[in-house]
Amino acid sequence: MDEFLNNQTIVFLIVILSIALLLLLIFVFFRIGSLRKRLDESYQENLTINSELKRYETMYKNALSSYNKLNIKYDELHKNRESIRKLAYTDHLTELPNRIAFIEMLDNIMLTLRSDEIISIMDIDLDNFKNINDTLGHSYGDELLIDVTHRIKQVLDENDYLARIGGDEFVILTQNLKDTVDYEDKIKKVRNVFTFPFELSSKEYFVTVSIGVAFAPEDGKTAQTLIKNVNSAMYVAKANGKNTYAYFEQTFNQMLTDKIELQSELRKAIEKGEFVLYYQAQMDLMDKKIQGFEALIRWQHPSKGLLYPNDFIYLAEESGLIVPIGQWVLKTACLQLKEWTEMGYDDISIAINMSARQFKDKDFVQMVYSTIEETGIDPNRIELEITESVALEDLDYTVSTIKELKNIGVRFSLDDFGTGYSSMSYLKRLPVSNLKIDKSFLDTVMDDTSDQKIIQAIITLARSLDLHVIAEGVEREDQEKFLQDSNCNMAQGFLYSKPLPKEKAVEFLNSINL
Ligand code: C2E
Ligand code: MG
Ligand code: MG
């Protein structure tokens, strides 16, 4: 029985175990299934991640190469910007810093200027640079500017900064100045480099400069004020006859404003008929008759009254207005000569002053021709006056121009002789007919025996070259006597007559020559 029981229990246990095993198998089977599914899913996921990874990798590579390209572009841009900046700040002709660079430099210096520091600005402007450009052409003008740059550079030291701030305008900015007195030496050095001629087109040219000087902080606390003030000083140097220098003074600014105003009025003065010619008699020292008249311009200014040439001719020269004004002078003088001829005075002549700019104008000869033709006067009775400095500036041009007009009978005289180079050696080369001895000699001639000797030598030489000699500014009889004794043949001055308006000039003519 016990054995039967035991067998039954074992069978039961086996059945139970089998069932349990079966259940376990079923469970494991489903579990594997679900695990396999999850494995499949994660495999798929892995694949997607891998491809995503690849995609990102490509994107990264692309981005990297774009970044590199951008970097190269940035470098190029940077370089371009640098060269554009250099271009904008450099004067391409002389390779000096230009106006923009100079202003920026000065701005920076002024912002950090210590109270015990002095800086200076020297504004250097070439005189009559336009003449070179007009007569020789722009390429020689450029050559001159380069030569000027080299010469100025030679006198600079480590505290100087040179820039070209305009066509013919240079500045030297100097830092760490000890005092303003020593500065005179620097001006001297700069002016010295212009004492020997420049060679252009295988000829020699003398070039002078007008210099303005301003100091900071004394003459201005900002770059703007300093530039304005140093420019005023330079203009004052120009107005004082060029080839000189001026230190800035507060009164200069008013002068500059007046100047600008006068220049704009000058522009309208021709149309408004405000110019008049006065005539000063030129006397024959032997028979004391009037040989001719010199035409001298005056400006009947609406508010300032009668202005003299010294008040406005330099402005007319500077602005180029001298060309139309000179044309008006020539025509008006020719018409006056015609009037006198018609009155029966057919042997007097008329002298007309020519300014540098007018004489160097490319249409000058043509202008004289056509005025003579238009007014119908005898060219033999016209005398054009040029100063010796104008004549010598370009001797070849002067000689050929004078010859061209001499062909039709027009004569030339050398005005203000003795004030310029006064080199007698070139006199024989110049086909002029008259020499006008400057008033400054006459002023001292009676007290200064060496002046007497100079005048006598000039007269003797001129007469031997077949030139007429006119002494200017004769005011006293003792001067007249001296001139007569020295064989001078003509004289002009207050002793005989001041320059007169045309009606008065005719009266004077009638009283002397009739
Ligand atoms: P310039 O040609 O040497 O003329 C002589 C100047 O001396 C004139 O001055 C005249 O009035 C002055 N003068 C003559 N005799 C005496 C005298 O005995 N004593 C004194 N103290 N002065 C005397 P102005 O008319 O003021 O002319 C000055 C300069 O202006 C002229 O010097 C000439 O270079 C220039 N100028 C005059 N008219 C013209 C013109 O139409 N065109 C140009 N380009 N320049 C002119
Ligand atoms: Mg004259
Ligand atoms: Mg003169």
Coordinates of C-alpha atoms and ligand atoms in Angstrom, one line a residue:
M1 CA 0.0 0.0 0.0
D2 CA 2.7 2.2 1.0
E3 CA 4.5 1.4 -2.2
F4 CA 1.3 2.1 -4.3
L5 CA 1.0 5.5 -2.5
N6 CA 4.5 6.3 -3.2
N7 CA 4.2 5.5 -6.9
Q8 CA 1.0 7.6 -7.2
T9 CA 2.8 10.5 -5.5
I10 CA 5.7 10.3 -7.8
V11 CA 3.4 10.2 -10.9
F12 CA 1.5 13.2 -9.5
L13 CA 4.7 15.0 -8.9
I14 CA 6.0 14.2 -12.4
V15 CA 2.7 15.4 -13.9
I16 CA 2.9 18.6 -11.8
L17 CA 6.5 19.1 -12.8
S18 CA 5.8 18.4 -16.4
I19 CA 3.0 20.9 -16.4
A20 CA 5.2 23.4 -14.7
L21 CA 8.0 22.7 -17.1
L22 CA 5.6 23.1 -20.0
L23 CA 4.3 26.4 -18.6
L24 CA 7.9 27.5 -18.2
L25 CA 8.7 26.5 -21.8
I26 CA 5.7 28.4 -23.0
F27 CA 6.8 31.4 -20.9
V28 CA 10.4 31.3 -22.2
F29 CA 9.1 30.9 -25.7
F30 CA 7.0 34.1 -25.6
R31 CA 9.7 35.9 -23.7
I32 CA 12.3 35.0 -26.4
G33 CA 9.8 36.2 -29.0
S34 CA 9.3 39.5 -27.4
L35 CA 13.0 39.9 -26.8
R36 CA 13.7 39.1 -30.5
K37 CA 11.2 41.7 -31.5
R38 CA 12.8 44.2 -29.3
L39 CA 16.2 43.2 -30.6
D40 CA 14.9 43.7 -34.2
E41 CA 13.6 47.1 -33.2
S42 CA 16.8 48.2 -31.7
Y43 CA 18.7 46.9 -34.7
Q44 CA 16.5 49.0 -36.9
E45 CA 17.1 51.9 -34.5
N46 CA 20.8 51.4 -34.7
L47 CA 20.7 51.5 -38.4
T48 CA 18.8 54.8 -38.3
I49 CA 21.2 56.2 -35.8
N50 CA 24.1 55.1 -37.9
S51 CA 22.7 56.8 -41.0
E52 CA 21.9 59.9 -39.0
L53 CA 25.4 59.8 -37.7
K54 CA 26.7 59.6 -41.2
R55 CA 24.5 62.5 -42.2
Y56 CA 25.7 64.6 -39.4
E57 CA 29.3 63.7 -40.2
T58 CA 28.8 64.9 -43.8
M59 CA 27.1 68.0 -42.6
Y60 CA 30.0 68.6 -40.2
K61 CA 32.5 68.1 -42.9
N62 CA 30.7 70.5 -45.2
A63 CA 30.4 73.0 -42.5
L64 CA 34.1 72.7 -41.8
S65 CA 35.0 73.2 -45.4
S66 CA 32.6 76.2 -45.6
Y67 CA 34.1 77.6 -42.5
N68 CA 37.6 77.3 -43.9
K69 CA 36.5 78.9 -47.1
L70 CA 34.9 81.7 -45.1
N71 CA 38.1 82.1 -43.2
I72 CA 40.0 82.5 -46.4
K73 CA 37.4 85.0 -47.7
Y74 CA 37.7 86.9 -44.4
D75 CA 41.4 87.1 -44.7
E76 CA 41.1 88.3 -48.3
L77 CA 38.5 90.8 -47.2
H78 CA 40.7 92.0 -44.4
K79 CA 43.6 92.4 -46.8
N80 CA 41.3 94.2 -49.3
R81 CA 40.1 96.5 -46.5
E82 CA 43.6 97.2 -45.5
S83 CA 44.6 98.1 -49.1
I84 CA 41.4 100.2 -49.5
R85 CA 42.2 102.0 -46.3
K86 CA 45.8 102.5 -47.5
L87 CA 44.5 103.9 -50.8
A88 CA 42.1 106.2 -49.0
Y89 CA 44.8 107.5 -46.7
T90 CA 47.7 107.9 -49.2
D91 CA 48.3 110.4 -51.9
H92 CA 49.0 108.2 -54.9
L93 CA 51.3 110.7 -56.6
T94 CA 53.8 111.4 -53.8
E95 CA 52.9 108.4 -51.6
L96 CA 52.7 110.7 -48.7
P97 CA 49.7 110.6 -46.3
N98 CA 46.9 112.6 -47.7
R99 CA 44.5 115.2 -46.2
I100 CA 42.2 112.5 -44.6
A101 CA 45.2 110.8 -43.0
F102 CA 46.6 114.2 -41.8
I103 CA 43.3 115.2 -40.2
E104 CA 42.9 111.9 -38.4
M105 CA 46.5 112.1 -37.2
L106 CA 46.1 115.6 -35.9
D107 CA 42.7 114.7 -34.4
N108 CA 44.3 111.9 -32.4
I109 CA 47.3 114.1 -31.3
M110 CA 45.0 116.9 -30.2
L111 CA 42.8 114.5 -28.1
T112 CA 45.8 113.4 -26.1
L113 CA 47.9 116.6 -26.0
R114 CA 49.4 117.2 -22.6
S115 CA 49.3 120.7 -21.2
D116 CA 53.1 121.0 -21.4
E117 CA 53.3 119.8 -25.0
I118 CA 53.6 122.0 -28.1
I119 CA 53.0 120.9 -31.6
S120 CA 53.3 122.9 -34.8
I121 CA 51.8 122.8 -38.3
M122 CA 53.5 124.3 -41.3
D123 CA 51.3 124.8 -44.3
I124 CA 53.5 125.0 -47.4
D125 CA 51.8 126.1 -50.6
L126 CA 53.7 126.4 -54.0
D127 CA 53.4 129.8 -55.6
N128 CA 52.2 130.0 -59.1
F129 CA 52.0 126.2 -59.5
K130 CA 49.1 126.7 -62.0
N131 CA 51.6 128.4 -64.3
I132 CA 53.7 125.3 -64.5
N133 CA 50.6 123.1 -65.1
D134 CA 49.2 125.5 -67.7
T135 CA 52.4 126.0 -69.6
L136 CA 54.2 122.6 -69.3
G137 CA 51.3 120.3 -68.8
H138 CA 50.1 118.2 -65.9
S139 CA 52.8 115.5 -66.2
Y140 CA 55.5 118.1 -65.5
G141 CA 53.4 119.5 -62.7
D142 CA 53.3 116.0 -61.2
E143 CA 57.0 115.6 -61.6
L144 CA 57.5 118.9 -59.8
L145 CA 55.3 117.8 -56.9
I146 CA 57.4 114.6 -56.6
D147 CA 60.6 116.6 -56.6
V148 CA 59.3 118.9 -54.0
T149 CA 58.3 116.0 -51.8
H150 CA 61.9 114.6 -52.0
R151 CA 63.4 117.9 -51.2
I152 CA 61.1 118.6 -48.2
K153 CA 61.8 115.0 -46.9
Q154 CA 65.5 115.8 -46.7
V155 CA 65.0 118.4 -44.0
L156 CA 62.6 116.4 -41.8
D157 CA 63.5 114.8 -38.5
E158 CA 62.0 112.1 -36.4
N159 CA 59.3 114.4 -34.9
D160 CA 58.0 115.5 -38.3
Y161 CA 55.1 114.1 -40.2
L162 CA 54.8 115.3 -43.8
A163 CA 51.5 115.1 -45.8
R164 CA 50.2 116.4 -49.0
I165 CA 46.8 118.0 -48.3
G166 CA 45.9 119.6 -51.6
G167 CA 47.1 120.0 -55.2
D168 CA 50.1 122.1 -54.4
E169 CA 49.8 122.2 -50.6
F170 CA 52.0 120.3 -48.1
V171 CA 52.0 120.3 -44.3
I172 CA 54.6 119.4 -41.8
L173 CA 53.2 118.4 -38.4
T174 CA 55.9 118.5 -35.7
Q175 CA 55.5 117.0 -32.2
N176 CA 57.6 117.4 -29.1
L177 CA 58.5 121.0 -29.7
K178 CA 60.7 122.6 -27.0
D179 CA 59.7 126.1 -27.8
T180 CA 58.4 128.1 -30.7
V181 CA 61.5 130.2 -31.1
D182 CA 63.6 127.3 -32.4
Y183 CA 61.0 126.7 -35.0
E184 CA 62.3 129.6 -37.1
D185 CA 65.2 127.2 -38.1
K186 CA 62.8 124.7 -39.5
I187 CA 61.1 127.3 -41.6
K188 CA 64.5 128.4 -42.9
K189 CA 65.5 124.8 -43.8
V190 CA 62.2 124.3 -45.7
R191 CA 62.6 127.6 -47.6
N192 CA 66.2 126.7 -48.4
V193 CA 65.3 123.7 -50.4
F194 CA 63.6 126.0 -52.9
T195 CA 66.6 128.3 -53.4
F196 CA 67.9 126.2 -56.3
P197 CA 66.0 125.5 -59.5
F198 CA 63.9 122.4 -60.4
E199 CA 64.7 120.8 -63.7
L200 CA 61.6 120.1 -65.7
S201 CA 61.5 119.3 -69.4
S202 CA 65.3 119.8 -69.4
K203 CA 64.8 123.4 -68.4
E204 CA 65.4 125.1 -65.0
Y205 CA 62.5 126.5 -63.0
F206 CA 62.6 128.5 -59.8
V207 CA 59.7 127.6 -57.6
T208 CA 58.8 129.6 -54.5
V209 CA 56.5 128.8 -51.6
S210 CA 54.2 130.6 -49.2
I211 CA 54.2 129.3 -45.7
G212 CA 51.8 129.6 -42.8
V213 CA 52.6 128.4 -39.3
A214 CA 50.4 127.7 -36.3
F215 CA 51.1 126.2 -32.9
A216 CA 48.9 124.1 -30.7
P217 CA 47.4 124.6 -28.2
E218 CA 48.1 128.3 -28.5
D219 CA 46.5 128.8 -31.9
G220 CA 43.8 126.2 -31.7
K221 CA 42.6 123.4 -29.4
T222 CA 41.0 121.2 -32.0
A223 CA 42.3 119.9 -35.3
Q224 CA 39.6 121.8 -37.2
T225 CA 40.5 125.2 -35.7
L226 CA 44.2 124.6 -36.2
I227 CA 43.8 123.7 -39.9
K228 CA 41.7 126.7 -40.5
N229 CA 44.2 129.0 -38.7
V230 CA 47.3 127.7 -40.3
N231 CA 45.6 128.1 -43.7
S232 CA 44.7 131.7 -42.8
A233 CA 48.4 132.3 -42.0
M234 CA 49.4 130.8 -45.4
Y235 CA 47.0 133.1 -47.2
V236 CA 48.5 136.1 -45.4
A237 CA 51.9 135.0 -46.6
K238 CA 50.5 134.9 -50.2
A239 CA 48.8 138.2 -49.8
N240 CA 52.1 139.7 -48.6
G241 CA 53.6 139.0 -52.0
K242 CA 54.2 135.2 -51.9
N243 CA 57.7 133.6 -51.3
T244 CA 57.4 134.4 -47.6
Y245 CA 56.0 133.1 -44.4
A246 CA 53.5 134.2 -41.7
Y247 CA 52.8 133.0 -38.1
F248 CA 49.1 132.8 -37.3
E249 CA 47.5 135.7 -35.6
Q250 CA 43.9 135.9 -34.4
T251 CA 43.1 138.9 -36.7
F252 CA 43.9 136.7 -39.7
N253 CA 40.5 135.0 -39.7
Q254 CA 38.7 138.2 -40.3
M255 CA 41.1 139.0 -43.1
L256 CA 40.3 135.7 -44.7
T257 CA 36.6 136.2 -44.4
D258 CA 37.0 139.6 -46.0
K259 CA 39.1 138.1 -48.7
I260 CA 36.6 135.4 -49.6
E261 CA 33.9 138.1 -49.7
L262 CA 36.0 140.3 -52.0
Q263 CA 36.7 137.4 -54.3
S264 CA 33.1 136.6 -54.8
E265 CA 32.4 140.3 -55.5
L266 CA 35.3 140.4 -57.9
R267 CA 33.6 137.7 -59.9
K268 CA 30.6 140.0 -60.6
A269 CA 32.5 143.2 -61.0
I270 CA 33.1 142.9 -64.8
E271 CA 29.4 142.3 -65.6
K272 CA 28.5 145.1 -63.2
G273 CA 30.9 147.4 -65.0
E274 CA 32.7 148.4 -61.8
F275 CA 36.2 148.5 -63.2
V276 CA 37.7 151.7 -64.6
L277 CA 41.0 152.5 -66.1
Y278 CA 43.2 155.4 -64.9
Y279 CA 46.0 156.8 -67.1
Q280 CA 49.3 158.0 -66.0
A281 CA 51.4 160.0 -68.3
Q282 CA 54.9 158.9 -69.4
M283 CA 57.1 161.9 -70.2
D284 CA 59.9 162.3 -72.6
L285 CA 62.7 163.8 -70.4
M286 CA 64.1 165.8 -73.3
D287 CA 61.1 167.7 -74.6
K288 CA 58.9 167.2 -71.6
K289 CA 56.0 166.1 -73.8
I290 CA 53.7 163.2 -73.1
Q291 CA 55.0 160.1 -75.0
G292 CA 52.2 157.9 -73.8
F293 CA 50.1 156.7 -70.9
E294 CA 50.2 153.7 -68.7
A295 CA 46.7 152.2 -68.1
L296 CA 46.2 151.4 -64.4
I297 CA 43.1 149.5 -63.3
R298 CA 40.9 150.7 -60.4
W299 CA 37.8 149.0 -58.9
Q300 CA 34.9 151.3 -58.1
H301 CA 33.6 149.1 -55.3
P302 CA 29.9 149.7 -54.4
S303 CA 30.6 150.0 -50.7
K304 CA 34.4 150.2 -50.2
G305 CA 35.0 153.0 -52.6
L306 CA 37.8 153.2 -55.1
L307 CA 40.1 150.1 -54.8
Y308 CA 43.7 150.0 -56.0
P309 CA 45.3 147.1 -57.9
N310 CA 47.2 146.0 -54.8
D311 CA 43.9 145.3 -53.1
F312 CA 42.5 142.9 -55.6
I313 CA 44.9 141.9 -58.4
Y314 CA 46.4 139.1 -56.3
L315 CA 42.9 137.8 -55.8
A316 CA 42.2 138.0 -59.5
E317 CA 45.4 136.1 -60.2
E318 CA 44.7 133.4 -57.7
S319 CA 41.2 132.7 -58.9
G320 CA 42.1 133.0 -62.6
L321 CA 39.7 136.0 -63.0
I322 CA 42.7 138.0 -64.1
V323 CA 42.3 136.5 -67.6
P324 CA 38.8 138.0 -68.3
I325 CA 39.8 141.2 -66.3
G326 CA 43.0 141.5 -68.3
Q327 CA 41.1 141.1 -71.5
W328 CA 38.7 143.9 -70.4
V329 CA 41.7 146.1 -69.6
L330 CA 43.4 145.6 -73.0
K331 CA 40.2 146.2 -74.9
T332 CA 39.3 149.3 -72.9
A333 CA 42.8 150.7 -73.2
C334 CA 42.8 150.1 -77.0
L335 CA 39.4 151.8 -77.3
Q336 CA 40.8 154.8 -75.4
L337 CA 43.8 154.9 -77.7
K338 CA 41.5 154.9 -80.7
E339 CA 39.6 157.9 -79.2
W340 CA 42.8 159.8 -78.7
T341 CA 43.9 159.0 -82.2
E342 CA 40.6 160.3 -83.5
M343 CA 41.2 163.5 -81.5
G344 CA 44.4 164.0 -83.5
Y345 CA 46.9 162.5 -81.0
D346 CA 48.2 159.8 -83.4
D347 CA 51.7 159.4 -81.9
I348 CA 51.1 158.6 -78.3
S349 CA 51.3 155.1 -77.1
I350 CA 49.6 153.1 -74.4
A351 CA 51.2 150.8 -71.9
I352 CA 49.2 147.9 -70.4
N353 CA 50.2 145.7 -67.4
M354 CA 50.1 141.9 -68.0
S355 CA 49.9 139.6 -65.0
A356 CA 51.8 136.3 -64.9
R357 CA 48.7 134.2 -65.3
Q358 CA 47.5 136.3 -68.2
F359 CA 50.8 136.2 -70.0
K360 CA 51.1 132.4 -69.5
D361 CA 47.5 131.8 -70.7
K362 CA 47.5 129.6 -73.8
D363 CA 45.2 132.0 -75.7
F364 CA 47.3 135.1 -74.8
V365 CA 48.7 135.8 -78.2
Q366 CA 45.4 135.1 -79.9
M367 CA 43.6 137.4 -77.4
V368 CA 46.0 140.3 -78.2
Y369 CA 45.6 139.7 -81.9
S370 CA 41.8 139.7 -81.9
T371 CA 41.6 142.7 -79.6
I372 CA 43.8 144.7 -81.9
E373 CA 41.7 143.6 -84.9
E374 CA 38.4 144.3 -83.2
T375 CA 39.3 147.8 -82.0
G376 CA 41.2 148.6 -85.2
I377 CA 44.1 150.3 -83.5
D378 CA 47.7 150.5 -84.6
P379 CA 49.6 147.7 -82.9
N380 CA 52.8 149.8 -83.0
R381 CA 51.4 152.0 -80.3
I382 CA 50.8 149.2 -77.8
E383 CA 53.3 148.3 -75.2
L384 CA 52.7 145.4 -72.9
E385 CA 54.4 145.4 -69.5
I386 CA 55.6 142.2 -67.8
T387 CA 57.7 142.0 -64.7
E388 CA 61.2 140.5 -64.8
S389 CA 60.1 137.6 -62.6
V390 CA 57.3 136.7 -65.0
A391 CA 59.7 137.0 -67.9
L392 CA 62.3 134.8 -66.4
E393 CA 60.0 132.0 -65.1
D394 CA 60.2 130.4 -68.5
L395 CA 62.6 132.3 -70.7
D396 CA 62.0 130.3 -73.9
Y397 CA 58.3 130.8 -73.7
T398 CA 58.8 134.5 -72.9
V399 CA 61.1 135.0 -75.9
S400 CA 58.9 133.2 -78.4
T401 CA 55.7 134.9 -77.1
I402 CA 57.2 138.4 -77.3
K403 CA 58.6 137.6 -80.8
E404 CA 55.2 136.5 -82.0
L405 CA 53.6 139.8 -81.0
K406 CA 56.6 141.8 -82.1
N407 CA 56.0 140.5 -85.6
I408 CA 52.8 142.6 -85.8
G409 CA 54.4 145.6 -84.1
V410 CA 53.4 145.2 -80.4
R411 CA 56.2 146.2 -78.0
F412 CA 57.1 144.8 -74.6
S413 CA 58.6 146.5 -71.5
L414 CA 60.1 145.0 -68.4
D415 CA 58.3 146.5 -65.4
D416 CA 59.6 147.0 -61.9
F417 CA 63.2 146.4 -63.1
G418 CA 65.6 146.0 -60.2
T419 CA 63.2 144.3 -57.7
G420 CA 63.6 140.8 -58.9
Y421 CA 66.6 138.8 -60.1
S422 CA 68.1 141.9 -61.9
S423 CA 70.5 139.8 -63.8
M424 CA 71.7 141.8 -66.7
S425 CA 72.9 138.8 -68.6
Y426 CA 69.5 137.7 -69.8
L427 CA 68.6 141.2 -70.9
K428 CA 70.1 140.7 -74.3
R429 CA 68.1 137.6 -74.8
L430 CA 64.8 139.3 -74.1
P431 CA 63.3 141.0 -77.1
V432 CA 61.8 143.8 -75.0
S433 CA 61.9 147.5 -76.1
N434 CA 61.7 149.3 -72.7
L435 CA 63.1 148.9 -69.2
K436 CA 61.2 150.5 -66.4
I437 CA 63.4 151.2 -63.4
D438 CA 61.5 150.5 -60.2
K439 CA 60.4 153.3 -57.9
S440 CA 62.3 151.8 -55.0
F441 CA 65.6 153.0 -56.6
L442 CA 64.3 156.5 -57.1
D443 CA 63.2 156.6 -53.5
T444 CA 66.8 156.5 -52.2
V445 CA 68.7 157.7 -55.2
M446 CA 69.4 161.2 -54.0
D447 CA 71.0 160.1 -50.7
D448 CA 72.6 156.9 -51.7
T449 CA 75.5 157.2 -54.1
S450 CA 75.7 153.4 -54.7
D451 CA 72.0 153.5 -55.9
Q452 CA 73.0 156.3 -58.2
K453 CA 75.8 154.2 -59.6
I454 CA 73.4 151.2 -60.1
I455 CA 70.8 153.3 -61.9
Q456 CA 73.5 154.8 -64.1
A457 CA 74.9 151.4 -64.9
I458 CA 71.4 150.1 -65.8
I459 CA 70.7 153.0 -68.0
T460 CA 74.0 152.8 -69.8
L461 CA 73.6 149.1 -70.4
A462 CA 70.0 149.4 -71.5
R463 CA 70.8 152.2 -73.9
S464 CA 73.7 150.2 -75.3
L465 CA 71.2 147.4 -76.0
D466 CA 68.9 149.9 -77.8
L467 CA 66.3 149.9 -75.1
H468 CA 64.3 152.8 -73.8
V469 CA 64.6 153.5 -70.1
I470 CA 61.6 154.8 -68.1
A471 CA 62.1 155.7 -64.5
E472 CA 59.1 155.0 -62.4
G473 CA 57.9 157.0 -59.4
V474 CA 59.6 160.3 -60.1
E475 CA 58.3 162.7 -57.5
R476 CA 60.9 165.5 -57.2
E477 CA 62.8 167.8 -59.5
D478 CA 66.2 166.7 -58.2
Q479 CA 65.4 163.1 -59.2
E480 CA 64.4 164.4 -62.7
K481 CA 67.6 166.3 -63.0
F482 CA 69.6 163.2 -62.0
L483 CA 67.8 161.1 -64.6
Q484 CA 68.3 163.6 -67.3
D485 CA 72.0 163.8 -66.5
S486 CA 72.2 160.0 -66.5
N487 CA 70.8 159.8 -70.1
C488 CA 67.5 158.3 -69.0
N489 CA 65.0 159.1 -71.7
M490 CA 61.6 158.8 -70.1
A491 CA 60.0 159.3 -66.7
Q492 CA 56.7 158.6 -65.0
G493 CA 55.6 159.9 -61.6
F494 CA 53.6 162.2 -59.4
L495 CA 56.0 165.0 -60.4
Y496 CA 54.2 165.1 -63.7
S497 CA 50.8 163.6 -63.0
K498 CA 49.1 161.0 -60.8
P499 CA 47.1 158.3 -62.7
L500 CA 44.0 160.1 -63.9
P501 CA 40.5 159.1 -65.0
K502 CA 40.2 159.4 -68.8
E503 CA 38.5 162.8 -68.9
K504 CA 41.3 164.3 -66.7
A505 CA 44.0 162.5 -68.7
V506 CA 42.7 164.1 -71.9
E507 CA 42.8 167.5 -70.2
F508 CA 46.3 166.9 -69.1
L509 CA 47.2 165.7 -72.7
N510 CA 45.7 168.9 -74.1
S511 CA 47.5 171.1 -71.7
I512 CA 51.0 169.5 -72.4
N513 CA 51.0 168.3 -76.0
L514 CA 48.8 170.7 -77.9
Ligands
C2E1 P1 53.2 149.4 -61.9 O1 52.9 148.8 -63.2 O2 54.6 149.4 -61.5 O3 52.5 150.8 -61.8 C1 53.1 151.9 -61.2 C2 52.5 152.1 -59.9 O4 53.2 153.1 -59.2 C3 51.0 152.6 -60.0 O5 50.3 152.1 -58.8 C4 51.2 154.1 -59.9 O6 50.1 154.7 -59.4 C5 52.3 154.2 -58.9 N1 53.1 155.4 -59.1 C6 53.4 156.0 -60.2 N2 54.1 157.1 -60.0 C7 54.3 157.2 -58.7 C8 54.9 158.2 -57.8 O7 55.5 159.1 -58.2 N3 54.8 157.9 -56.5 C9 54.2 156.9 -56.0 N4 54.1 156.7 -54.7 N5 53.6 155.9 -56.8 C10 53.6 156.1 -58.1 P2 49.0 151.4 -58.9 O8 48.1 152.1 -60.0 O9 48.5 151.3 -57.6 O10 49.3 150.0 -59.5 C11 50.1 149.1 -58.8 C12 50.5 147.9 -59.6 O11 49.3 147.1 -59.9 C13 51.1 148.3 -60.9 O12 52.4 148.5 -60.7 C14 50.8 147.0 -61.7 O13 51.8 146.1 -61.5 C15 49.5 146.5 -61.2 N6 48.5 146.9 -62.1 C16 47.9 148.1 -62.3 N7 46.9 148.0 -63.3 C17 46.9 146.7 -63.7 C18 46.2 145.9 -64.7 O14 45.4 146.5 -65.4 N8 46.5 144.6 -64.8 C19 47.4 144.0 -64.1 N9 47.7 142.8 -64.3 N10 48.1 144.7 -63.1 C20 47.9 146.0 -62.9
MG2 MG 53.4 148.8 -65.0
MG3 MG 56.3 149.3 -62.1

